[in-house]
């Protein structure tokens, strides 16, 4: 079985631009979560989707949004990028439906905002 | 809200020795406690997890213990090997549903 696939692997953007990150979960997994990882703040929850519904959103500004498609693939979008958005964005999928148990992570998208 | 504290931030042990990493959580309603290992350039990988109705769980050289009264849980790695070098994270379910709250991570260094 293929693992969680995130594209692109690296992104360089400038302030004010917007970006879209993609995540393909493990086949059969319907729950997809997104986390932001930075050296200073560690792993911070962004949002979780299950069957195209956002079930929870973390404490991030409205510039951060996401969606999930009928095939469980998910995208997240960040508009009006700021320097502080530079981070590793991780996607995780789970078969349990809880959004917290048995998470399988992708390798992440490293976003650099200049 | 839920808070998870993890110690130490860095742990250096001799190859073959044991390593112990400890986490403390704040929400007494938490009922699931995973440990993840993150290697350079990769996402975190689940290595072991425990539910609140169990006090200890083992998987080969790795074990997790849970003390619900004290609200802490620990990762134990025995007979450490060079491939154990990585950053280890503990986590617990957040106050809101469907999210994990993470510890700050422990960088484990195995000295040859």
mmCIF file of C-alpha atoms in Angstrom:
data_model
loop_
_atom_site.group_PDB
_atom_site.id
_atom_site.type_symbol
_atom_site.label_atom_id
_atom_site.label_comp_id
_atom_site.label_asym_id
_atom_site.label_seq_id
_atom_site.Cartn_x
_atom_site.Cartn_y
_atom_site.Cartn_z
ATOM 1 C CA UNK A 1 0.000 0.000 0.000
ATOM 2 C CA UNK A 2 1.305 3.431 -0.890
ATOM 3 C CA UNK A 3 1.889 5.808 1.997
ATOM 4 C CA UNK A 4 0.654 9.354 2.460
ATOM 5 C CA UNK A 5 1.851 11.508 -0.434
ATOM 6 C CA UNK A 6 2.350 15.241 -0.131
ATOM 7 C CA UNK A 7 3.168 17.554 -2.997
ATOM 8 C CA UNK A 8 5.149 19.583 -3.612
ATOM 9 C CA UNK A 9 8.065 18.624 -1.359
ATOM 10 C CA UNK A 10 9.519 22.140 -1.299
ATOM 11 C CA UNK A 11 8.036 25.557 -2.029
ATOM 12 C CA UNK A 12 9.529 29.020 -2.040
ATOM 13 C CA UNK A 13 7.125 31.946 -2.091
ATOM 14 C CA UNK A 14 7.244 35.646 -1.353
ATOM 15 C CA UNK A 15 5.165 37.588 1.119
ATOM 16 C CA UNK A 16 1.645 38.333 -0.051
ATOM 17 C CA UNK A 17 1.413 35.347 -2.390
ATOM 18 C CA UNK A 18 -0.854 32.388 -1.850
ATOM 19 C CA UNK A 19 -0.033 28.694 -1.901
ATOM 20 C CA UNK A 20 -1.879 25.389 -2.229
ATOM 21 C CA UNK A 21 -0.533 22.161 -0.760
ATOM 22 C CA UNK A 22 -1.816 18.728 -1.670
ATOM 23 C CA UNK A 23 -2.161 15.506 0.288
ATOM 24 C CA UNK A 24 -3.153 12.031 -0.919
ATOM 25 C CA UNK A 25 -3.999 9.757 2.017
ATOM 26 C CA UNK A 26 -3.493 6.029 2.232
ATOM 27 C CA UNK A 27 -6.150 4.245 0.214
ATOM 28 C CA UNK A 28 -9.235 3.646 2.333
ATOM 29 C CA UNK A 29 -8.386 6.280 4.933
ATOM 30 C CA UNK A 30 -11.148 8.846 5.232
ATOM 31 C CA UNK A 31 -9.696 11.076 7.959
ATOM 32 C CA UNK A 32 -7.051 13.602 6.950
ATOM 33 C CA UNK A 33 -5.362 15.988 9.380
ATOM 34 C CA UNK A 34 -2.979 18.852 8.759
ATOM 35 C CA UNK A 35 -0.259 20.035 11.144
ATOM 36 C CA UNK A 36 2.248 22.865 11.001
ATOM 37 C CA UNK A 37 5.718 22.117 12.347
ATOM 38 C CA UNK A 38 8.216 24.844 13.267
ATOM 39 C CA UNK A 39 11.335 24.767 15.452
ATOM 40 C CA UNK A 40 9.817 27.308 17.834
ATOM 41 C CA UNK A 41 6.212 26.117 18.141
ATOM 42 C CA UNK A 42 6.569 22.405 17.455
ATOM 43 C CA UNK A 43 3.597 20.589 15.932
ATOM 44 C CA UNK A 44 0.408 22.640 15.815
ATOM 45 C CA UNK A 45 -2.959 21.342 14.646
ATOM 46 C CA UNK A 46 -4.455 23.093 11.611
ATOM 47 C CA UNK A 47 -7.591 21.128 10.697
ATOM 48 C CA UNK A 48 -9.090 17.687 10.306
ATOM 49 C CA UNK A 49 -11.417 16.385 7.611
ATOM 50 C CA UNK A 50 -13.549 13.292 7.405
ATOM 51 C CA UNK A 51 -15.687 12.441 4.379
ATOM 52 C CA UNK A 52 -15.338 15.971 2.968
ATOM 53 C CA UNK A 53 -16.423 17.611 6.247
ATOM 54 C CA UNK A 54 -14.151 19.752 8.380
ATOM 55 C CA UNK A 55 -14.672 18.464 11.890
ATOM 56 C CA UNK A 56 -12.233 20.713 13.705
ATOM 57 C CA UNK A 57 -9.982 23.682 13.074
ATOM 58 C CA UNK A 58 -7.004 24.799 15.105
ATOM 59 C CA UNK A 59 -6.078 28.273 16.264
ATOM 60 C CA UNK A 60 -4.890 29.690 12.977
ATOM 61 C CA UNK A 61 -6.079 32.817 11.155
ATOM 62 C CA UNK A 62 -8.637 32.628 8.383
ATOM 63 C CA UNK A 63 -5.832 32.826 5.806
ATOM 64 C CA UNK A 64 -5.420 29.108 6.396
ATOM 65 C CA UNK A 65 -8.107 27.012 4.771
ATOM 66 C CA UNK A 66 -8.545 23.513 3.505
ATOM 67 C CA UNK A 67 -10.853 21.086 1.846
ATOM 68 C CA UNK A 68 -11.272 17.404 1.205
ATOM 69 C CA UNK A 69 -12.514 15.796 -1.960
ATOM 70 C CA UNK A 70 -14.757 12.786 -2.437
ATOM 71 C CA UNK A 71 -11.708 10.533 -2.997
ATOM 72 C CA UNK A 72 -10.352 11.698 0.421
ATOM 73 C CA UNK A 73 -7.523 13.701 -1.130
ATOM 74 C CA UNK A 74 -7.080 16.998 0.665
ATOM 75 C CA UNK A 75 -5.673 20.410 -0.058
ATOM 76 C CA UNK A 76 -4.766 23.281 2.181
ATOM 77 C CA UNK A 77 -4.426 26.865 1.085
ATOM 78 C CA UNK A 78 -2.626 29.767 2.676
ATOM 79 C CA UNK A 79 -3.417 33.214 1.317
ATOM 80 C CA UNK A 80 -1.487 36.446 1.779
ATOM 81 C CA UNK A 81 1.627 34.653 2.968
ATOM 82 C CA UNK A 82 3.628 36.077 5.851
ATOM 83 C CA UNK A 83 7.234 35.376 6.837
ATOM 84 C CA UNK A 84 5.972 33.506 9.903
ATOM 85 C CA UNK A 85 4.185 30.975 7.694
ATOM 86 C CA UNK A 86 7.537 29.397 6.846
ATOM 87 C CA UNK A 87 7.239 25.877 8.205
ATOM 88 C CA UNK A 88 6.969 22.201 7.441
ATOM 89 C CA UNK A 89 3.329 21.368 6.699
ATOM 90 C CA UNK A 90 2.456 17.788 7.505
ATOM 91 C CA UNK A 91 -0.549 15.797 6.423
ATOM 92 C CA UNK A 92 -1.662 12.636 8.197
ATOM 93 C CA UNK A 93 -4.325 10.082 7.404
ATOM 94 C CA UNK A 94 -6.041 7.593 9.638
ATOM 95 C CA UNK A 95 -8.384 4.668 9.162
ATOM 96 C CA UNK A 96 -9.846 4.852 12.656
ATOM 97 C CA UNK A 97 -12.086 7.843 12.049
ATOM 98 C CA UNK A 98 -11.060 9.534 15.290
ATOM 99 C CA UNK A 99 -8.514 11.881 13.773
ATOM 100 C CA UNK A 100 -6.083 11.139 16.626
ATOM 101 C CA UNK A 101 -5.388 7.402 16.584
ATOM 102 C CA UNK A 102 -2.919 5.574 14.344
ATOM 103 C CA UNK A 103 -1.934 8.594 12.249
ATOM 104 C CA UNK A 104 0.227 7.996 9.178
ATOM 105 C CA UNK A 105 2.182 11.077 8.158
ATOM 106 C CA UNK A 106 3.534 12.154 4.815
ATOM 107 C CA UNK A 107 7.034 13.611 4.514
ATOM 108 C CA UNK A 108 5.608 17.114 4.465
ATOM 109 C CA UNK A 109 5.859 20.222 2.328
ATOM 110 C CA UNK A 110 8.637 22.590 3.368
ATOM 111 C CA UNK A 111 7.364 26.120 2.737
ATOM 112 C CA UNK A 112 9.759 29.040 2.771
ATOM 113 C CA UNK A 113 8.338 32.561 2.607
ATOM 114 C CA UNK A 114 10.807 35.256 1.579
ATOM 115 C CA UNK B 1 -6.797 23.764 27.238
ATOM 116 C CA UNK B 2 -4.790 20.571 27.072
ATOM 117 C CA UNK B 3 -1.059 20.904 27.561
ATOM 118 C CA UNK B 4 1.629 18.256 27.081
ATOM 119 C CA UNK B 5 5.094 18.747 28.542
ATOM 120 C CA UNK B 6 7.994 16.581 27.444
ATOM 121 C CA UNK B 7 11.419 16.075 29.026
ATOM 122 C CA UNK B 8 14.281 16.067 28.374
ATOM 123 C CA UNK B 9 14.678 18.114 25.206
ATOM 124 C CA UNK B 10 17.920 16.295 24.384
ATOM 125 C CA UNK B 11 19.079 12.888 25.575
ATOM 126 C CA UNK B 12 22.457 11.379 24.816
ATOM 127 C CA UNK B 13 23.050 7.722 25.728
ATOM 128 C CA UNK B 14 25.713 5.149 25.028
ATOM 129 C CA UNK B 15 24.817 2.499 22.480
ATOM 130 C CA UNK B 16 23.363 -0.484 24.300
ATOM 131 C CA UNK B 17 22.104 1.561 27.254
ATOM 132 C CA UNK B 18 18.472 2.420 27.959
ATOM 133 C CA UNK B 19 16.703 5.706 27.249
ATOM 134 C CA UNK B 20 13.653 7.115 29.021
ATOM 135 C CA UNK B 21 11.551 10.071 27.877
ATOM 136 C CA UNK B 22 8.742 11.426 30.042
ATOM 137 C CA UNK B 23 5.607 13.395 29.248
ATOM 138 C CA UNK B 24 3.020 15.028 31.466
ATOM 139 C CA UNK B 25 -0.505 15.882 30.341
ATOM 140 C CA UNK B 26 -3.072 18.194 31.863
ATOM 141 C CA UNK B 27 -6.480 16.886 30.758
ATOM 142 C CA UNK B 28 -7.560 14.049 33.016
ATOM 143 C CA UNK B 29 -10.114 13.016 30.364
ATOM 144 C CA UNK B 30 -7.346 12.083 27.907
ATOM 145 C CA UNK B 31 -7.553 8.376 27.100
ATOM 146 C CA UNK B 32 -5.020 7.749 24.343
ATOM 147 C CA UNK B 33 -1.271 8.399 24.368
ATOM 148 C CA UNK B 34 0.884 7.827 21.279
ATOM 149 C CA UNK B 35 4.615 8.138 20.743
ATOM 150 C CA UNK B 36 6.055 9.142 17.384
ATOM 151 C CA UNK B 37 9.574 8.998 15.992
ATOM 152 C CA UNK B 38 10.697 11.569 13.428
ATOM 153 C CA UNK B 39 13.828 11.064 11.378
ATOM 154 C CA UNK B 40 15.468 13.828 9.403
ATOM 155 C CA UNK B 41 13.498 14.754 6.310
ATOM 156 C CA UNK B 42 10.536 12.554 7.187
ATOM 157 C CA UNK B 43 7.182 12.909 8.870
ATOM 158 C CA UNK B 44 6.546 11.468 12.339
ATOM 159 C CA UNK B 45 6.014 7.712 12.514
ATOM 160 C CA UNK B 46 3.903 6.033 15.196
ATOM 161 C CA UNK B 47 6.067 3.633 17.205
ATOM 162 C CA UNK B 48 3.802 2.719 20.103
ATOM 163 C CA UNK B 49 0.583 3.879 21.743
ATOM 164 C CA UNK B 50 -1.333 3.131 24.914
ATOM 165 C CA UNK B 51 -4.895 3.565 26.120
ATOM 166 C CA UNK B 52 -5.815 4.824 29.560
ATOM 167 C CA UNK B 53 -7.178 1.449 30.686
ATOM 168 C CA UNK B 54 -3.701 -0.111 30.360
ATOM 169 C CA UNK B 55 -0.702 0.618 32.568
ATOM 170 C CA UNK B 56 2.075 -0.667 30.324
ATOM 171 C CA UNK B 57 2.598 -1.854 26.788
ATOM 172 C CA UNK B 58 5.693 -3.417 25.200
ATOM 173 C CA UNK B 59 6.820 -3.973 21.648
ATOM 174 C CA UNK B 60 10.258 -5.580 21.439
ATOM 175 C CA UNK B 61 12.763 -2.988 22.725
ATOM 176 C CA UNK B 62 10.163 -0.274 23.177
ATOM 177 C CA UNK B 63 7.725 0.124 26.062
ATOM 178 C CA UNK B 64 5.323 2.803 27.261
ATOM 179 C CA UNK B 65 4.107 3.190 30.835
ATOM 180 C CA UNK B 66 1.155 5.260 31.994
ATOM 181 C CA UNK B 67 0.471 6.697 35.442
ATOM 182 C CA UNK B 68 -3.037 8.152 35.333
ATOM 183 C CA UNK B 69 -2.915 9.449 38.894
ATOM 184 C CA UNK B 70 0.185 11.515 38.236
ATOM 185 C CA UNK B 71 -0.916 12.209 34.645
ATOM 186 C CA UNK B 72 2.321 11.200 33.052
ATOM 187 C CA UNK B 73 3.460 8.610 30.557
ATOM 188 C CA UNK B 74 6.945 7.518 29.574
ATOM 189 C CA UNK B 75 8.736 5.930 26.635
ATOM 190 C CA UNK B 76 11.397 3.355 27.425
ATOM 191 C CA UNK B 77 13.888 2.151 24.824
ATOM 192 C CA UNK B 78 16.220 -0.667 25.852
ATOM 193 C CA UNK B 79 19.450 -1.841 24.203
ATOM 194 C CA UNK B 80 19.635 1.343 22.144
ATOM 195 C CA UNK B 81 21.050 1.139 18.632
ATOM 196 C CA UNK B 82 22.358 3.831 16.233
ATOM 197 C CA UNK B 83 19.106 3.691 14.255
ATOM 198 C CA UNK B 84 17.248 4.845 17.358
ATOM 199 C CA UNK B 85 18.779 8.311 16.895
ATOM 200 C CA UNK B 86 15.866 10.611 16.017
ATOM 201 C CA UNK B 87 13.431 13.101 17.536
ATOM 202 C CA UNK B 88 10.686 11.522 19.636
ATOM 203 C CA UNK B 89 7.316 13.150 20.282
ATOM 204 C CA UNK B 90 4.593 12.301 22.753
ATOM 205 C CA UNK B 91 1.019 13.467 22.242
ATOM 206 C CA UNK B 92 -2.431 13.385 23.786
ATOM 207 C CA UNK B 93 -5.913 14.193 22.472
ATOM 208 C CA UNK B 94 -6.727 17.890 22.690
ATOM 209 C CA UNK B 95 -9.617 19.458 24.490
ATOM 210 C CA UNK B 96 -11.407 19.791 21.166
ATOM 211 C CA UNK B 97 -12.132 16.674 19.175
ATOM 212 C CA UNK B 98 -10.080 15.166 16.413
ATOM 213 C CA UNK B 99 -6.743 16.764 17.242
ATOM 214 C CA UNK B 100 -3.568 15.811 19.039
ATOM 215 C CA UNK B 101 -1.609 18.113 21.343
ATOM 216 C CA UNK B 102 2.098 17.417 21.009
ATOM 217 C CA UNK B 103 5.050 17.555 23.331
ATOM 218 C CA UNK B 104 8.002 19.690 22.251
ATOM 219 C CA UNK B 105 10.089 16.675 21.250
ATOM 220 C CA UNK B 106 13.211 14.925 22.526
ATOM 221 C CA UNK B 107 16.301 14.617 20.387
ATOM 222 C CA UNK B 108 17.795 11.205 21.173
ATOM 223 C CA UNK B 109 21.486 10.791 20.360
ATOM 224 C CA UNK B 110 23.036 7.325 20.486
ATOM 225 C CA UNK B 111 26.788 7.487 21.053
ATOM 226 C CA UNK B 112 28.826 4.638 19.525
#
